[in-house]
Short mmCIF file of C-alpha atoms in Angstrom, two decimals:
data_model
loop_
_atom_site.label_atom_id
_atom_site.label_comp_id
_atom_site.label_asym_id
_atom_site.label_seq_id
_atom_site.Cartn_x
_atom_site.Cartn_y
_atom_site.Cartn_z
CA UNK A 1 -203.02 155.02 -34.77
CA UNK A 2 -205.65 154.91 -32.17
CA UNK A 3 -205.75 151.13 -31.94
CA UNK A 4 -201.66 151.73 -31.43
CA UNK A 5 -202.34 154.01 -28.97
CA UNK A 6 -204.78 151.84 -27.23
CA UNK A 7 -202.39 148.78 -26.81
CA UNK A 8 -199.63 150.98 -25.49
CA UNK A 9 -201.73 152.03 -22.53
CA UNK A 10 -202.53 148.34 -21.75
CA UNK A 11 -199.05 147.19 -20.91
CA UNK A 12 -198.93 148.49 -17.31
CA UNK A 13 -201.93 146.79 -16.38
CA UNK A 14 -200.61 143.56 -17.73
CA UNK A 15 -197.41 143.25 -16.34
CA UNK A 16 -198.80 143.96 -13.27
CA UNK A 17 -201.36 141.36 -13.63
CA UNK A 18 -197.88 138.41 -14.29
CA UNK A 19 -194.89 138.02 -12.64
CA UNK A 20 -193.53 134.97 -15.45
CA UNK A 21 -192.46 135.98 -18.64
CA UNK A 22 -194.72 133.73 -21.05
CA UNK A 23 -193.02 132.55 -24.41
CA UNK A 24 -192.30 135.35 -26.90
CA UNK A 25 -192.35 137.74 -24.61
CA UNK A 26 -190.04 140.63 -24.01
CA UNK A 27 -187.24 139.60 -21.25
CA UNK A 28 -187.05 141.27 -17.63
CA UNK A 29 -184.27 144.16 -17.96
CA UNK A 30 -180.85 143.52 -17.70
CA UNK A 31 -180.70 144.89 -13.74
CA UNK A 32 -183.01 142.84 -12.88
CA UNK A 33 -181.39 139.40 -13.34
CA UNK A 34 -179.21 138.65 -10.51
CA UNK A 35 -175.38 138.62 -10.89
CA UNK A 36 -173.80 135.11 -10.56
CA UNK A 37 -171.82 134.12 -7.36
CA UNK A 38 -168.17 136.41 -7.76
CA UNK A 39 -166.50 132.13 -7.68
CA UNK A 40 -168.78 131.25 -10.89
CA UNK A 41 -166.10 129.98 -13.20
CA UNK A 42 -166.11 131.07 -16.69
CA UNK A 43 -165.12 129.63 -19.64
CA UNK A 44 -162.53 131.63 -21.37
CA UNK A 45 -162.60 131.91 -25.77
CA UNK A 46 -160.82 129.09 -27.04
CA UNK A 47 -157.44 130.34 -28.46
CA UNK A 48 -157.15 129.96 -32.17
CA UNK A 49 -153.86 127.81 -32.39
CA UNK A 50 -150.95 130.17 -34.19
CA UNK A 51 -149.65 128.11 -37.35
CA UNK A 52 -145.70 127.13 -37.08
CA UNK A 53 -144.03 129.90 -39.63
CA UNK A 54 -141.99 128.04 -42.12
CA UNK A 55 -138.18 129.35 -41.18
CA UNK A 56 -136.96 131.49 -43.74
CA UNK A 57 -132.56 130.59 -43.28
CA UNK A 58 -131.96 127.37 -45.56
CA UNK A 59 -130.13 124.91 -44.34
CA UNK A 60 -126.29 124.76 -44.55
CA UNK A 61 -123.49 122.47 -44.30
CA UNK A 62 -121.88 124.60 -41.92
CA UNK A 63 -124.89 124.17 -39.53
CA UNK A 64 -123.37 120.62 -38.40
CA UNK A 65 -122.21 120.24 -35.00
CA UNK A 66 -120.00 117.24 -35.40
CA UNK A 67 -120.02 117.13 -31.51
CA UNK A 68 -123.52 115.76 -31.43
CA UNK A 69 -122.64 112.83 -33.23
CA UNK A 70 -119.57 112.41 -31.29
CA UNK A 71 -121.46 112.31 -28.46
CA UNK A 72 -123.79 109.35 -29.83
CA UNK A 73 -120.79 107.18 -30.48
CA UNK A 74 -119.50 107.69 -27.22
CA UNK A 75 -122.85 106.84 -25.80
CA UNK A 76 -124.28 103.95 -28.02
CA UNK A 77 -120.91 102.42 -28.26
CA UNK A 78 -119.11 103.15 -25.30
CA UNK A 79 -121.61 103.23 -22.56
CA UNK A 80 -124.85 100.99 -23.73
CA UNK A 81 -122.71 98.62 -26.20
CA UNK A 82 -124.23 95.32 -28.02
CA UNK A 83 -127.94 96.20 -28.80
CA UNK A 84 -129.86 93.94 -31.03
CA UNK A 85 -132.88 94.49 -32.24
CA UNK A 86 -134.85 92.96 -29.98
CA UNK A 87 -132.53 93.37 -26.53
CA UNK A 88 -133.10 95.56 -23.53
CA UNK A 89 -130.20 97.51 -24.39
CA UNK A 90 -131.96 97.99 -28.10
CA UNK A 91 -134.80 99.76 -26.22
CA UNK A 92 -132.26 101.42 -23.65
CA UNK A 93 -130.54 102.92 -27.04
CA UNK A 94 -134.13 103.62 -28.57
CA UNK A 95 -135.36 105.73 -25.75
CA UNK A 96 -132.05 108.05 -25.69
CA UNK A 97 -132.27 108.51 -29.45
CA UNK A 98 -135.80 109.95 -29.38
CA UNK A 99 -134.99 111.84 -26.08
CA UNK A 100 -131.97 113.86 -28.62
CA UNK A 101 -134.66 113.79 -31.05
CA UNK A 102 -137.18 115.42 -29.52
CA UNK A 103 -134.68 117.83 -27.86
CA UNK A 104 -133.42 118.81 -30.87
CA UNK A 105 -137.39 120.04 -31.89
CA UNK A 106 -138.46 117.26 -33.85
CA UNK A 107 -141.88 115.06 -32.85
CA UNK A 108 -141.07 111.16 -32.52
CA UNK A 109 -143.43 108.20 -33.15
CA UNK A 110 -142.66 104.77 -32.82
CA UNK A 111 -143.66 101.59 -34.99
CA UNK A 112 -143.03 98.48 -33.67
CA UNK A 113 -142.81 95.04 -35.72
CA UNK A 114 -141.55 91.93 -35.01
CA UNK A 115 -138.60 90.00 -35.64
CA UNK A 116 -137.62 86.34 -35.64
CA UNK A 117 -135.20 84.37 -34.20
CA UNK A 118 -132.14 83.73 -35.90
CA UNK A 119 -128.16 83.18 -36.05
CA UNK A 120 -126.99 87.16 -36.27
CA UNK A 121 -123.08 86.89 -37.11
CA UNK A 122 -122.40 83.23 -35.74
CA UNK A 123 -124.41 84.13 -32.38
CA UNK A 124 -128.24 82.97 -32.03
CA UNK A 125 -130.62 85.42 -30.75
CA UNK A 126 -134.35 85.59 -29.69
CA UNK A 127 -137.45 86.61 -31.55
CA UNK A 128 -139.11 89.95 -29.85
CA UNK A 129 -140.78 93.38 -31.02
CA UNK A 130 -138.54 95.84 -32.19
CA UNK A 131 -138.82 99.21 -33.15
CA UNK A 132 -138.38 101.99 -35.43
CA UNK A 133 -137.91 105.89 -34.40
CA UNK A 134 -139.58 108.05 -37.43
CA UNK A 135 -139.14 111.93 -36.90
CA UNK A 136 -140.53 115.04 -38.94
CA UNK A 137 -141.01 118.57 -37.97
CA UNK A 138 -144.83 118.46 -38.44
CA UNK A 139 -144.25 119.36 -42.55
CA UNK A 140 -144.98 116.16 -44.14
CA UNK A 141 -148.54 116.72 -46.34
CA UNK A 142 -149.94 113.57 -47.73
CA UNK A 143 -149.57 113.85 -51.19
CA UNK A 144 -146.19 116.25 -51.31
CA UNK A 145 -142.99 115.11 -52.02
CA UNK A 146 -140.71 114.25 -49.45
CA UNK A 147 -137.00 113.03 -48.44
CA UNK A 148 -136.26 110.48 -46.11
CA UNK A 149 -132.60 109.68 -44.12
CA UNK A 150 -132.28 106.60 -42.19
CA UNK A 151 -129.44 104.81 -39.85
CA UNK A 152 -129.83 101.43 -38.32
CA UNK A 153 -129.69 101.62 -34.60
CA UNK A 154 -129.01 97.81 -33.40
CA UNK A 155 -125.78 95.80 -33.87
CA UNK A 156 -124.86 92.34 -33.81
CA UNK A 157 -124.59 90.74 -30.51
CA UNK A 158 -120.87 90.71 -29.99
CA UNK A 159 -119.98 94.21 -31.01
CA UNK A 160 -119.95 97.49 -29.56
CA UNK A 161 -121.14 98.76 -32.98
CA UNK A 162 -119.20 102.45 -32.75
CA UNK A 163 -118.78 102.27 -36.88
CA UNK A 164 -121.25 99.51 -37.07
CA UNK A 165 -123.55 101.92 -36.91
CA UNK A 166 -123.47 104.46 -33.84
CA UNK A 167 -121.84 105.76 -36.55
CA UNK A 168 -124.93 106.32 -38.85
CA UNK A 169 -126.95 107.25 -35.78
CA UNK A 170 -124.26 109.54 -35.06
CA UNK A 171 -124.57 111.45 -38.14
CA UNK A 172 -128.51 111.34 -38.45
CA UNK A 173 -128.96 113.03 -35.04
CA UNK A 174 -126.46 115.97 -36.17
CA UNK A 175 -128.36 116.22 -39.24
CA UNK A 176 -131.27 116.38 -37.41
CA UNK A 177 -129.56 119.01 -34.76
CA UNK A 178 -128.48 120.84 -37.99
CA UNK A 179 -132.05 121.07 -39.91
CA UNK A 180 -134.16 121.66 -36.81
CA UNK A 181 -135.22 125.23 -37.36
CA UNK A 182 -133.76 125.96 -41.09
CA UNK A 183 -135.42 125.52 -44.17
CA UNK A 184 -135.21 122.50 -46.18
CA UNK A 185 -136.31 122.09 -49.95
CA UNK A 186 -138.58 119.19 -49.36
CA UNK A 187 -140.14 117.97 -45.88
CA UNK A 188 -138.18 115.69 -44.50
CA UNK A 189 -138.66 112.27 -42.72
CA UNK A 190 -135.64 110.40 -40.44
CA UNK A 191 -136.05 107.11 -39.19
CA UNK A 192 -133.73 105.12 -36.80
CA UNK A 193 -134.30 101.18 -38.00
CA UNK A 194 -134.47 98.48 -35.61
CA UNK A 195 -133.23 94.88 -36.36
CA UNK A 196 -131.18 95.99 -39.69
CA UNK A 197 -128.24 93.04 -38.54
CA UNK A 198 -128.71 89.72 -40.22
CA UNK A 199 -130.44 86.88 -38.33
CA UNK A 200 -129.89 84.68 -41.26
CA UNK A 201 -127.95 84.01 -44.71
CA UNK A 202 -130.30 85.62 -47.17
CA UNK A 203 -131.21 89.00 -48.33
CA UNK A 204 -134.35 88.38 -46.85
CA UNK A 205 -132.76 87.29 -43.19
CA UNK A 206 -132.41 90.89 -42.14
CA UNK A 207 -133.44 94.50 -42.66
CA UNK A 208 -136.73 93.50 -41.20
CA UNK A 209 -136.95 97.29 -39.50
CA UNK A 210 -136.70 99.02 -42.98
CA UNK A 211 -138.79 96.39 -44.57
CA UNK A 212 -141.74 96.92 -42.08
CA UNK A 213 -141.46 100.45 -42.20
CA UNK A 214 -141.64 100.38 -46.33
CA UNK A 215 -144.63 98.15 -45.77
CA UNK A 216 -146.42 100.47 -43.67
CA UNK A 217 -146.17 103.59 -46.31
CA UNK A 218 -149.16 104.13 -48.18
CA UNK A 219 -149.43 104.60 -52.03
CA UNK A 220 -149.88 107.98 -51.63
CA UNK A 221 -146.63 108.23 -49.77
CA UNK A 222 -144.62 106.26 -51.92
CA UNK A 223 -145.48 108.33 -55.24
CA UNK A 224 -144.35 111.57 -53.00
CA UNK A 225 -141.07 109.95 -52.08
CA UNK A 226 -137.97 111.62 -54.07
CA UNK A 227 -135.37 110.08 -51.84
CA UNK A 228 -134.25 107.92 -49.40
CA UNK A 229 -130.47 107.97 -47.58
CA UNK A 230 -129.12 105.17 -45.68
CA UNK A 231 -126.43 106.10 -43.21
CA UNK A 232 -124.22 103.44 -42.88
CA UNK A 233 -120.47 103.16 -41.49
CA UNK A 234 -119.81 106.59 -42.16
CA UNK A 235 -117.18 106.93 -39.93
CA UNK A 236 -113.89 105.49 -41.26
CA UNK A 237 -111.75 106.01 -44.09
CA UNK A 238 -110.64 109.68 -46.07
CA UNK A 239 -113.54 109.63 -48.54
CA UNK A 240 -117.41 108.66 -48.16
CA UNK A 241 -119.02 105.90 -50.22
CA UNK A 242 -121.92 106.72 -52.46
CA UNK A 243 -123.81 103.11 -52.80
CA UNK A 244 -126.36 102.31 -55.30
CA UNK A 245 -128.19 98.74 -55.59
CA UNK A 246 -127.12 99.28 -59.18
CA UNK A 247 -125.44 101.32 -61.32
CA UNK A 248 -124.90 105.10 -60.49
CA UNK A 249 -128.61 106.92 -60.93
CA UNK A 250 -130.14 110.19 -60.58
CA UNK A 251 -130.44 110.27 -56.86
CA UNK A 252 -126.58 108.98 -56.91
CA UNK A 253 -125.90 112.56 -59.11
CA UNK A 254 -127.96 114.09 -56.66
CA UNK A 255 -125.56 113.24 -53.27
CA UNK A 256 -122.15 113.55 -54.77
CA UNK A 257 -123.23 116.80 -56.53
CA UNK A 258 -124.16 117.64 -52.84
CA UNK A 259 -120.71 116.34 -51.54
CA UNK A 260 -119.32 118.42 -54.09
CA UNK A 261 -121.33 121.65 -53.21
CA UNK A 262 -120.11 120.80 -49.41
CA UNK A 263 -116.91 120.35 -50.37
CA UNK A 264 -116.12 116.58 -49.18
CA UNK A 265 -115.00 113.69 -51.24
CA UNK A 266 -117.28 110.46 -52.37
CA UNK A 267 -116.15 107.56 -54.12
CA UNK A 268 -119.52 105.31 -56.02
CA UNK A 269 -119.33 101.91 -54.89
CA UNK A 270 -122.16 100.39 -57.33
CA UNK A 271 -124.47 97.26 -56.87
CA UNK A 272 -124.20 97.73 -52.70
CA UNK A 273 -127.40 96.27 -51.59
CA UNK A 274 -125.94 95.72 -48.02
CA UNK A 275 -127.99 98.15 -45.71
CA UNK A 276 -131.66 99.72 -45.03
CA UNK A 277 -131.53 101.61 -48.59
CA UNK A 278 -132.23 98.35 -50.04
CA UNK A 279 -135.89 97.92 -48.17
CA UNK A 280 -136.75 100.95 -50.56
CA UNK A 281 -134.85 99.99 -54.05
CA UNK A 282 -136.44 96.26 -54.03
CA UNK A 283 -139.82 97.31 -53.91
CA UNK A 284 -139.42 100.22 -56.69
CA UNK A 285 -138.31 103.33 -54.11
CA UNK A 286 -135.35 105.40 -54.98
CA UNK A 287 -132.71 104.80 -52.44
CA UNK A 288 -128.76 105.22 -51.93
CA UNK A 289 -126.50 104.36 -49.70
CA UNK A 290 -123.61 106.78 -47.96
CA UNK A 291 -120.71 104.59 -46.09
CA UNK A 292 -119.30 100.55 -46.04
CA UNK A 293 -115.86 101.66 -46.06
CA UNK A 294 -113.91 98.43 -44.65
CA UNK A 295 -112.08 98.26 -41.04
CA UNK A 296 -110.36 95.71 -38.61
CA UNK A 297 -112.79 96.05 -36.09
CA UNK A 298 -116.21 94.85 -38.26
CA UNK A 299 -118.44 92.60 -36.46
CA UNK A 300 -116.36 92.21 -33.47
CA UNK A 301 -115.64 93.24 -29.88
CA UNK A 302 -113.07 95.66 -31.69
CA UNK A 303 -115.96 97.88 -33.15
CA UNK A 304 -115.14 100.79 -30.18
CA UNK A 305 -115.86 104.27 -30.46
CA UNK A 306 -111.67 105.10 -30.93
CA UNK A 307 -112.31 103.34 -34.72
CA UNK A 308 -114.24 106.06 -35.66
CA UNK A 309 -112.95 109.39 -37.34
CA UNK A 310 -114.35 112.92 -36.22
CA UNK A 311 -113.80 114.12 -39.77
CA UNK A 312 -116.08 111.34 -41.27
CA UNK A 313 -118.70 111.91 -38.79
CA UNK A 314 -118.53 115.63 -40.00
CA UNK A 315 -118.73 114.61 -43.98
CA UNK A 316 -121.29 112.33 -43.62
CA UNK A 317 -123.57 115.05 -42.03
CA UNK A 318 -122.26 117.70 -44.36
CA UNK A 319 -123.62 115.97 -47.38
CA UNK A 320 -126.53 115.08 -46.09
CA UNK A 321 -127.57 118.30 -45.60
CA UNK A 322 -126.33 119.65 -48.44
CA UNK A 323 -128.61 117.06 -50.02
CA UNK A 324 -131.62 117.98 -47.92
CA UNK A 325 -130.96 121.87 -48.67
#
């Protein structure tokens, strides 16, 4: 206790005898460390990033606002027109698809691939880049199952393409409008395809947007894909087509069960192979097709947005979300 005692008293003396704090050694008091200059900027706590709540309302047929796609017909086909694959107007049509897109809440990326020359529908065209719009809402987990809806953006050179398919596009962006902020039973994944119109005479002369974008999934994305829609000429006729590669499957039950639940008509139309589903089927990837009904106005200058139905728009969007529900 002494000794204690001792060393106590001698702390005076030696702070007086040192005006530097030596290593170890107790700091100066808080008052006697100068404030910093009042414009010192500080560096505020990061802010812990508040996850996206998963919205509670499921998704509904009655969510669609026909009037979006509407609107793309009028636009695609009425004020940009022709757009192959690998045109200016293509990337004209591109960029206002993702701008909807993205208004409508969902986050846009962009793969490009190329595509060759050819002869698309009589007329020849260039080689170029094209590419494909592919939109989620942030859900997809590597590993999970998911769905996937698709529409082919470009046309053949000579036509307008309002069924042919501003159509499709027409009635992906209103299912997009419609499943936005509503709960769907898988994460879902849609993709505008670039270059879909033949540039050739054999199945493997077109579809070079869905084919790249197959070619890009991973394994680990193919084993957790349930699904995959083609929209395709949706918008003419009284009832919608239901295509399979083959003969009806289970994702065929699947979609005209969903009609059926939205209340619109299908009709099967077996071994179509004609549009983006196929990309998926051929290389083992379950895919369907909704659409092909025929029309005057295929393939030609006649292909305007008055050829295409309101009502078909509306039950091409209905099912799909019924699907996706």
């Amino acid at each position: 206790m002494r000794r204690l005692l001792g060393a106590m008293a001698l702390l005076p003396a030696l702070a007086a005898c040192s005006s530097t704090t030596e290593p170890g050694a107790t700091p100066p008091a808080a008052s006697s460390i100068p404030a910093p200059p009042a414009d010192t900027p500080t560096t505020p706590p990061a802010a812990t990033p508040t996850p996206t709540p998963t919205p509670e309302r499921r998704a509904s047929p009655d969510d669609v606002d026909v009037s979006v796609a509407t609107r793309a017909v009028r636009h695609l086909a009425g004020v940009i027109g022709p757009r192959p694959g690998t045109s200016p107007a293509y990337v004209e049509a591109a960029d206002w698809v993702q701008d909807r897109l993205e208004a409508s809440g969902w986050q846009v990326t962009r793969q490009r691939f190329p595509t060759p020359a050819g002869v698309s529908w009589g007329v020849p065209v260039k080689a170029g880049p094209s590419v494909n719009l592919v939109a989620t809402r942030g859900d997809v987990a590597p590993g999970k199952p998911w769905l996937a809806v698709g529409a082919h953006l470009d046309t053949v050179p000579q036509a307008p393409g309002a069924e042919d398919n501003a159509s499709g596009v027409g009635a992906l962006l209103a299912t997009a409008d419609a499943i936005a902020e509503t709960r769907t039973r898988l994460p879902v994944v849609l993709i505008a395809f670039g270059s879909e119109e033949p540039r050739g005479p054999t199945d493997d002369d077109h579809h070079y947007g869905s084919r790249a974008y197959v070619a890009s999934l991973t394994p680990t994305e193919r084993r957790g894909l349930r699904g995959m829609v083609s929209l395709d000429r949706v918008g003419v006729g009284d009832v919608m087509p239901v295509g399979t590669p083959a003969e009806p499957n289970a994702l065929t039950d699947e979609i005209t069960a969903a009609a059926r639940r939205a209340d619109e008509a299908t009709v099967l139309d077996p071994f179509q192979r004609s549009s983006d589903h196929w990309s998926f089927v051929r290389d083992g990837l379950p895919g369907a097709r909704l659409g092909s009904t025929p029309y005057a106005g295929y393939h030609s200058e006649a292909d305007t947005p008055d050829v295409v139905r309101r009502s078909q728009l509306a039950a091409a969007a209905r099912i799909v979300v019924s699907w996706l529900r």
